PDB file of C-alpha atoms in Angstrom:
ATOM      1  CA  UNK D   1      -0.232  -0.322   0.301  1.00  0.00           C
ATOM      2  CA  UNK D   2       1.111   3.370  -0.906  1.00  0.00           C
ATOM      3  CA  UNK D   3       2.766   5.953   2.491  1.00  0.00           C
ATOM      4  CA  UNK D   4       3.675   9.372   2.711  1.00  0.00           C
ATOM      5  CA  UNK D   5       6.420  10.451   5.600  1.00  0.00           C
ATOM      6  CA  UNK D   6       6.082  13.846   6.640  1.00  0.00           C
ATOM      7  CA  UNK D   7       9.262  13.350   8.754  1.00  0.00           C
ATOM      8  CA  UNK D   8       8.882  16.941  10.685  1.00  0.00           C
ATOM      9  CA  UNK D   9       5.990  16.732  13.680  1.00  0.00           C
ATOM     10  CA  UNK D  10       6.402  20.397  14.150  1.00  0.00           C
ATOM     11  CA  UNK D  11       8.113  22.970  13.071  1.00  0.00           C
ATOM     12  CA  UNK D  12       8.605  26.278  14.684  1.00  0.00           C
ATOM     13  CA  UNK D  13      10.668  29.132  12.695  1.00  0.00           C
ATOM     14  CA  UNK D  14      10.949  33.037  12.897  1.00  0.00           C
ATOM     15  CA  UNK D  15       9.432  35.253  10.187  1.00  0.00           C
ATOM     16  CA  UNK D  16      11.586  36.141   7.404  1.00  0.00           C
ATOM     17  CA  UNK D  17      13.573  32.328   7.923  1.00  0.00           C
ATOM     18  CA  UNK D  18      13.100  29.818   5.359  1.00  0.00           C
ATOM     19  CA  UNK D  19      11.078  26.912   5.184  1.00  0.00           C
ATOM     20  CA  UNK D  20      11.663  23.218   4.112  1.00  0.00           C
ATOM     21  CA  UNK D  21       9.414  20.645   4.829  1.00  0.00           C
ATOM     22  CA  UNK D  22       9.885  16.515   4.180  1.00  0.00           C
ATOM     23  CA  UNK D  23       7.695  14.465   2.422  1.00  0.00           C
ATOM     24  CA  UNK D  24       8.066  10.993   1.097  1.00  0.00           C
ATOM     25  CA  UNK D  25       6.096   8.611  -0.488  1.00  0.00           C
ATOM     26  CA  UNK D  26       6.095   4.724  -0.986  1.00  0.00           C
ATOM     27  CA  UNK D  27       5.050   3.478  -4.291  1.00  0.00           C
ATOM     28  CA  UNK D  28       7.000   2.336  -7.200  1.00  0.00           C
ATOM     29  CA  UNK D  29       5.130   3.846 -10.226  1.00  0.00           C
ATOM     30  CA  UNK D  30       3.405   7.064 -11.651  1.00  0.00           C
ATOM     31  CA  UNK D  31       1.834   9.348  -9.247  1.00  0.00           C
ATOM     32  CA  UNK D  32       0.706  12.288  -8.730  1.00  0.00           C
ATOM     33  CA  UNK D  33       1.614  14.790  -5.699  1.00  0.00           C
ATOM     34  CA  UNK D  34       0.426  17.599  -3.927  1.00  0.00           C
ATOM     35  CA  UNK D  35       0.414  19.187  -0.755  1.00  0.00           C
ATOM     36  CA  UNK D  36      -2.235  21.066   0.836  1.00  0.00           C
ATOM     37  CA  UNK D  37      -2.338  23.592   3.743  1.00  0.00           C
ATOM     38  CA  UNK D  38      -4.981  24.123   6.870  1.00  0.00           C
ATOM     39  CA  UNK D  39      -4.885  27.257   8.261  1.00  0.00           C
ATOM     40  CA  UNK D  40      -6.551  27.492  12.161  1.00  0.00           C
ATOM     41  CA  UNK D  41     -10.116  26.737  11.487  1.00  0.00           C
ATOM     42  CA  UNK D  42      -9.912  26.553   8.213  1.00  0.00           C
ATOM     43  CA  UNK D  43     -10.394  23.663   5.650  1.00  0.00           C
ATOM     44  CA  UNK D  44      -7.887  22.275   3.438  1.00  0.00           C
ATOM     45  CA  UNK D  45      -6.755  23.934   0.457  1.00  0.00           C
ATOM     46  CA  UNK D  46      -4.263  22.970  -2.426  1.00  0.00           C
ATOM     47  CA  UNK D  47      -0.889  24.847  -1.647  1.00  0.00           C
ATOM     48  CA  UNK D  48       0.299  23.155  -5.287  1.00  0.00           C
ATOM     49  CA  UNK D  49       0.803  19.894  -7.179  1.00  0.00           C
ATOM     50  CA  UNK D  50       2.423  18.094  -9.654  1.00  0.00           C
ATOM     51  CA  UNK D  51       1.500  15.489 -12.186  1.00  0.00           C
ATOM     52  CA  UNK D  52       4.121  15.761 -14.597  1.00  0.00           C
ATOM     53  CA  UNK D  53       6.663  18.115 -16.626  1.00  0.00           C
ATOM     54  CA  UNK D  54       9.158  20.788 -14.829  1.00  0.00           C
ATOM     55  CA  UNK D  55       9.808  18.525 -11.338  1.00  0.00           C
ATOM     56  CA  UNK D  56       9.952  22.297  -9.476  1.00  0.00           C
ATOM     57  CA  UNK D  57       6.059  23.303  -9.165  1.00  0.00           C
ATOM     58  CA  UNK D  58       5.550  26.899  -7.930  1.00  0.00           C
ATOM     59  CA  UNK D  59       1.755  27.216  -5.770  1.00  0.00           C
ATOM     60  CA  UNK D  60       0.147  30.150  -3.912  1.00  0.00           C
ATOM     61  CA  UNK D  61       1.381  32.566  -1.496  1.00  0.00           C
ATOM     62  CA  UNK D  62       5.132  31.955  -2.467  1.00  0.00           C
ATOM     63  CA  UNK D  63       5.373  28.443  -1.632  1.00  0.00           C
ATOM     64  CA  UNK D  64       7.307  25.222  -4.309  1.00  0.00           C
ATOM     65  CA  UNK D  65       7.909  22.130  -4.510  1.00  0.00           C
ATOM     66  CA  UNK D  66      10.507  19.584  -6.005  1.00  0.00           C
ATOM     67  CA  UNK D  67       9.940  16.081  -7.033  1.00  0.00           C
ATOM     68  CA  UNK D  68      12.754  13.638  -6.935  1.00  0.00           C
ATOM     69  CA  UNK D  69      11.884  10.763  -8.304  1.00  0.00           C
ATOM     70  CA  UNK D  70      14.826   8.868  -6.942  1.00  0.00           C
ATOM     71  CA  UNK D  71      14.324   9.883  -3.970  1.00  0.00           C
ATOM     72  CA  UNK D  72      10.747   9.509  -3.702  1.00  0.00           C
ATOM     73  CA  UNK D  73      10.768  13.299  -2.170  1.00  0.00           C
ATOM     74  CA  UNK D  74       8.233  15.645  -2.533  1.00  0.00           C
ATOM     75  CA  UNK D  75       9.797  18.726  -0.192  1.00  0.00           C
ATOM     76  CA  UNK D  76       7.623  22.098   0.104  1.00  0.00           C
ATOM     77  CA  UNK D  77       9.846  25.181   0.840  1.00  0.00           C
ATOM     78  CA  UNK D  78       9.580  28.726   0.971  1.00  0.00           C
ATOM     79  CA  UNK D  79      12.411  31.610   0.789  1.00  0.00           C
ATOM     80  CA  UNK D  80      10.677  33.708   3.387  1.00  0.00           C
ATOM     81  CA  UNK D  81       7.787  32.820   6.117  1.00  0.00           C
ATOM     82  CA  UNK D  82       5.353  34.612   7.616  1.00  0.00           C
ATOM     83  CA  UNK D  83       3.399  34.841  10.656  1.00  0.00           C
ATOM     84  CA  UNK D  84       0.724  33.902   8.809  1.00  0.00           C
ATOM     85  CA  UNK D  85       2.056  30.861   7.443  1.00  0.00           C
ATOM     86  CA  UNK D  86       1.232  29.538  10.505  1.00  0.00           C
ATOM     87  CA  UNK D  87      -1.041  26.345   9.884  1.00  0.00           C
ATOM     88  CA  UNK D  88      -0.557  22.189   9.471  1.00  0.00           C
ATOM     89  CA  UNK D  89       0.728  21.572   6.136  1.00  0.00           C
ATOM     90  CA  UNK D  90      -0.328  17.480   4.595  1.00  0.00           C
ATOM     91  CA  UNK D  91       1.337  15.976   1.502  1.00  0.00           C
ATOM     92  CA  UNK D  92      -0.465  13.723  -0.258  1.00  0.00           C
ATOM     93  CA  UNK D  93       0.237  11.075  -3.134  1.00  0.00           C
ATOM     94  CA  UNK D  94      -2.325   9.585  -5.245  1.00  0.00           C
ATOM     95  CA  UNK D  95      -1.142   7.061  -7.930  1.00  0.00           C
ATOM     96  CA  UNK D  96      -3.807   7.291 -10.416  1.00  0.00           C
ATOM     97  CA  UNK D  97      -6.930   9.682 -11.070  1.00  0.00           C
ATOM     98  CA  UNK D  98      -9.572   7.574  -9.574  1.00  0.00           C
ATOM     99  CA  UNK D  99      -8.471   7.032  -6.438  1.00  0.00           C
ATOM    100  CA  UNK D 100      -8.019   8.790  -2.909  1.00  0.00           C
ATOM    101  CA  UNK D 101      -5.117  10.267  -1.964  1.00  0.00           C
ATOM    102  CA  UNK D 102      -3.216   9.122   1.159  1.00  0.00           C
ATOM    103  CA  UNK D 103      -1.873  11.683   3.202  1.00  0.00           C
ATOM    104  CA  UNK D 104       0.768  12.405   5.653  1.00  0.00           C
ATOM    105  CA  UNK D 105       0.587  12.915   9.264  1.00  0.00           C
ATOM    106  CA  UNK D 106       1.350  16.669   8.757  1.00  0.00           C
ATOM    107  CA  UNK D 107       3.370  19.100   9.689  1.00  0.00           C
ATOM    108  CA  UNK D 108       2.802  21.723  12.213  1.00  0.00           C
ATOM    109  CA  UNK D 109       4.612  25.307  11.485  1.00  0.00           C
ATOM    110  CA  UNK D 110       4.587  27.858  13.735  1.00  0.00           C
ATOM    111  CA  UNK D 111       5.738  30.837  12.715  1.00  0.00           C
ATOM    112  CA  UNK D 112       6.988  33.849  15.802  1.00  0.00           C
ATOM    113  CA  UNK D 113       7.360  37.350  15.036  1.00  0.00           C
TER     114      UNK D 113
ATOM    115  CA  UNK X   1     -12.422  23.596  -9.295  1.00  0.00           C
ATOM    116  CA  UNK X   2     -15.198  22.344  -7.556  1.00  0.00           C
ATOM    117  CA  UNK X   3     -16.923  23.593  -4.393  1.00  0.00           C
ATOM    118  CA  UNK X   4     -18.104  21.716  -1.582  1.00  0.00           C
ATOM    119  CA  UNK X   5     -20.754  22.593   0.927  1.00  0.00           C
ATOM    120  CA  UNK X   6     -20.920  20.323   4.088  1.00  0.00           C
ATOM    121  CA  UNK X   7     -23.295  20.616   6.528  1.00  0.00           C
ATOM    122  CA  UNK X   8     -23.967  20.747   9.117  1.00  0.00           C
ATOM    123  CA  UNK X   9     -20.404  22.301  10.569  1.00  0.00           C
ATOM    124  CA  UNK X  10     -20.702  21.328  13.714  1.00  0.00           C
ATOM    125  CA  UNK X  11     -22.652  19.558  16.122  1.00  0.00           C
ATOM    126  CA  UNK X  12     -22.518  18.016  19.897  1.00  0.00           C
ATOM    127  CA  UNK X  13     -24.285  14.818  20.321  1.00  0.00           C
ATOM    128  CA  UNK X  14     -25.740  12.231  23.080  1.00  0.00           C
ATOM    129  CA  UNK X  15     -23.948   8.939  22.733  1.00  0.00           C
ATOM    130  CA  UNK X  16     -25.954   6.223  21.013  1.00  0.00           C
ATOM    131  CA  UNK X  17     -27.738   8.962  18.551  1.00  0.00           C
ATOM    132  CA  UNK X  18     -26.500   9.026  14.981  1.00  0.00           C
ATOM    133  CA  UNK X  19     -25.980  11.973  12.921  1.00  0.00           C
ATOM    134  CA  UNK X  20     -26.507  12.098   9.094  1.00  0.00           C
ATOM    135  CA  UNK X  21     -23.162  14.966   7.307  1.00  0.00           C
ATOM    136  CA  UNK X  22     -24.842  16.058   4.111  1.00  0.00           C
ATOM    137  CA  UNK X  23     -22.087  16.748   1.448  1.00  0.00           C
ATOM    138  CA  UNK X  24     -22.959  18.933  -1.978  1.00  0.00           C
ATOM    139  CA  UNK X  25     -20.568  19.472  -4.654  1.00  0.00           C
ATOM    140  CA  UNK X  26     -21.571  22.188  -7.207  1.00  0.00           C
ATOM    141  CA  UNK X  27     -20.297  20.519  -9.952  1.00  0.00           C
ATOM    142  CA  UNK X  28     -19.894  17.088 -11.534  1.00  0.00           C
ATOM    143  CA  UNK X  29     -17.158  14.893  -9.910  1.00  0.00           C
ATOM    144  CA  UNK X  30     -15.868  11.128 -10.940  1.00  0.00           C
ATOM    145  CA  UNK X  31     -14.988  10.440  -6.953  1.00  0.00           C
ATOM    146  CA  UNK X  32     -16.344  11.499  -3.693  1.00  0.00           C
ATOM    147  CA  UNK X  33     -14.571  10.653  -0.639  1.00  0.00           C
ATOM    148  CA  UNK X  34     -15.012  10.385   3.118  1.00  0.00           C
ATOM    149  CA  UNK X  35     -12.245  11.448   5.767  1.00  0.00           C
ATOM    150  CA  UNK X  36     -12.085  11.272   9.259  1.00  0.00           C
ATOM    151  CA  UNK X  37      -9.333  13.983  11.203  1.00  0.00           C
ATOM    152  CA  UNK X  38      -9.000  13.284  14.465  1.00  0.00           C
ATOM    153  CA  UNK X  39      -7.687  16.276  16.730  1.00  0.00           C
ATOM    154  CA  UNK X  40      -4.173  16.295  16.383  1.00  0.00           C
ATOM    155  CA  UNK X  41      -4.100  13.721  13.408  1.00  0.00           C
ATOM    156  CA  UNK X  42      -3.803  13.401   9.572  1.00  0.00           C
ATOM    157  CA  UNK X  43      -6.505  12.404   7.528  1.00  0.00           C
ATOM    158  CA  UNK X  44      -8.272   8.682   7.478  1.00  0.00           C
ATOM    159  CA  UNK X  45      -9.804   7.717   4.606  1.00  0.00           C
ATOM    160  CA  UNK X  46     -13.629   6.334   5.588  1.00  0.00           C
ATOM    161  CA  UNK X  47     -14.814   5.164   2.484  1.00  0.00           C
ATOM    162  CA  UNK X  48     -15.269   5.799  -1.223  1.00  0.00           C
ATOM    163  CA  UNK X  49     -18.711   6.845  -2.011  1.00  0.00           C
ATOM    164  CA  UNK X  50     -19.742   4.941  -4.965  1.00  0.00           C
ATOM    165  CA  UNK X  51     -22.965   6.839  -7.548  1.00  0.00           C
ATOM    166  CA  UNK X  52     -25.862   3.931  -7.450  1.00  0.00           C
ATOM    167  CA  UNK X  53     -24.171   1.244  -5.252  1.00  0.00           C
ATOM    168  CA  UNK X  54     -22.679   0.479  -1.722  1.00  0.00           C
ATOM    169  CA  UNK X  55     -19.700   2.546  -0.622  1.00  0.00           C
ATOM    170  CA  UNK X  56     -16.256   1.101  -0.886  1.00  0.00           C
ATOM    171  CA  UNK X  57     -14.731   1.062   3.221  1.00  0.00           C
ATOM    172  CA  UNK X  58     -11.063   1.081   4.333  1.00  0.00           C
ATOM    173  CA  UNK X  59      -9.877  -1.197   7.044  1.00  0.00           C
ATOM    174  CA  UNK X  60     -11.317  -0.714  10.068  1.00  0.00           C
ATOM    175  CA  UNK X  61     -14.784   0.984   8.718  1.00  0.00           C
ATOM    176  CA  UNK X  62     -17.748  -0.735   8.238  1.00  0.00           C
ATOM    177  CA  UNK X  63     -21.201   0.024   6.720  1.00  0.00           C
ATOM    178  CA  UNK X  64     -23.401  -0.467   9.411  1.00  0.00           C
ATOM    179  CA  UNK X  65     -21.314   2.622  11.504  1.00  0.00           C
ATOM    180  CA  UNK X  66     -20.618   4.800   8.853  1.00  0.00           C
ATOM    181  CA  UNK X  67     -23.390   4.420   6.052  1.00  0.00           C
ATOM    182  CA  UNK X  68     -23.200   6.248   3.102  1.00  0.00           C
ATOM    183  CA  UNK X  69     -25.162   7.238   0.238  1.00  0.00           C
ATOM    184  CA  UNK X  70     -24.397   8.571  -3.200  1.00  0.00           C
ATOM    185  CA  UNK X  71     -28.072   8.766  -5.012  1.00  0.00           C
ATOM    186  CA  UNK X  72     -26.056  11.242  -7.802  1.00  0.00           C
ATOM    187  CA  UNK X  73     -23.137  12.748  -8.784  1.00  0.00           C
ATOM    188  CA  UNK X  74     -22.958  15.815  -6.978  1.00  0.00           C
ATOM    189  CA  UNK X  75     -24.460  14.782  -3.360  1.00  0.00           C
ATOM    190  CA  UNK X  76     -23.640  11.841  -0.543  1.00  0.00           C
ATOM    191  CA  UNK X  77     -24.654  11.581   3.069  1.00  0.00           C
ATOM    192  CA  UNK X  78     -22.129  10.002   5.516  1.00  0.00           C
ATOM    193  CA  UNK X  79     -24.094   8.686   8.852  1.00  0.00           C
ATOM    194  CA  UNK X  80     -22.408   7.949  11.856  1.00  0.00           C
ATOM    195  CA  UNK X  81     -24.477   5.543  13.596  1.00  0.00           C
ATOM    196  CA  UNK X  82     -24.756   4.459  17.645  1.00  0.00           C
ATOM    197  CA  UNK X  83     -22.000   7.565  18.231  1.00  0.00           C
ATOM    198  CA  UNK X  84     -19.902   7.064  21.716  1.00  0.00           C
ATOM    199  CA  UNK X  85     -17.207   9.777  22.713  1.00  0.00           C
ATOM    200  CA  UNK X  86     -14.390   8.013  20.438  1.00  0.00           C
ATOM    201  CA  UNK X  87     -16.519   9.190  17.383  1.00  0.00           C
ATOM    202  CA  UNK X  88     -15.315  12.753  18.127  1.00  0.00           C
ATOM    203  CA  UNK X  89     -13.528  14.058  15.216  1.00  0.00           C
ATOM    204  CA  UNK X  90     -13.725  16.265  12.536  1.00  0.00           C
ATOM    205  CA  UNK X  91     -15.784  13.992   9.341  1.00  0.00           C
ATOM    206  CA  UNK X  92     -14.812  15.873   5.544  1.00  0.00           C
ATOM    207  CA  UNK X  93     -15.566  15.079   2.311  1.00  0.00           C
ATOM    208  CA  UNK X  94     -13.701  15.263  -0.850  1.00  0.00           C
ATOM    209  CA  UNK X  95     -14.518  15.169  -4.244  1.00  0.00           C
ATOM    210  CA  UNK X  96     -12.286  14.814  -7.814  1.00  0.00           C
ATOM    211  CA  UNK X  97     -12.896  15.307 -10.609  1.00  0.00           C
ATOM    212  CA  UNK X  98     -10.489  14.514 -14.198  1.00  0.00           C
ATOM    213  CA  UNK X  99      -7.602  16.254 -13.254  1.00  0.00           C
ATOM    214  CA  UNK X 100      -7.012  14.156  -9.184  1.00  0.00           C
ATOM    215  CA  UNK X 101      -6.680  17.374  -7.527  1.00  0.00           C
ATOM    216  CA  UNK X 102      -9.079  16.852  -4.313  1.00  0.00           C
ATOM    217  CA  UNK X 103     -11.149  19.437  -3.565  1.00  0.00           C
ATOM    218  CA  UNK X 104     -12.245  19.349   0.663  1.00  0.00           C
ATOM    219  CA  UNK X 105     -15.756  20.573   2.168  1.00  0.00           C
ATOM    220  CA  UNK X 106     -15.054  22.671   5.142  1.00  0.00           C
ATOM    221  CA  UNK X 107     -15.707  20.074   7.741  1.00  0.00           C
ATOM    222  CA  UNK X 108     -18.148  18.919  10.366  1.00  0.00           C
ATOM    223  CA  UNK X 109     -16.732  19.056  13.761  1.00  0.00           C
ATOM    224  CA  UNK X 110     -18.565  16.229  15.754  1.00  0.00           C
ATOM    225  CA  UNK X 111     -17.982  16.052  19.340  1.00  0.00           C
ATOM    226  CA  UNK X 112     -19.831  13.159  21.242  1.00  0.00           C
ATOM    227  CA  UNK X 113     -20.692  13.778  25.069  1.00  0.00           C
TER     228      UNK X 113
END
């Protein structure tokens, strides 16, 4: 079965610090990859997605992620975080378009002034 | 994209009772899913809601406890039956279209007392 590992449970950063959240998945075939964000009290929102093509994908709010197939990784990055980035971040993978997403356990990001 | 309306947004229920959660999508989607998100946890797939037929349940979830309906392409319900405090959680409806991206409702926060 597919699985997604997010190694950081809770990350605390100061404003303007750079962010990288790790995500590794286990599946040998072609996958679609996603990062979702859940702000406090709100529903899940899509940050970015990778289906094919350029392995460096850019999403909303200055986030980007790089797909490294050889490492089965899809790490999320942002050069300079803001207080408003405080949220829970979920990595997800789906091997085909008609199957449900498999989510990682999530990483809580706390940005302090 | 798809907009998902889920209701109720929250409820407090007595143990032993049942609650039905409704999910309405504003456009035709191929797949609909129900997830559970327990406090501080990631999303766990309950089942895939199949149009006009019985839902497909994940390990650990059964139809008697979580009956699901999907009478058409844009509407589904999840019932949490004979509730106990362990059922307290956020229940999320999700839908995917042709592009494999999953959209989420705002969730139903259920508290069982």
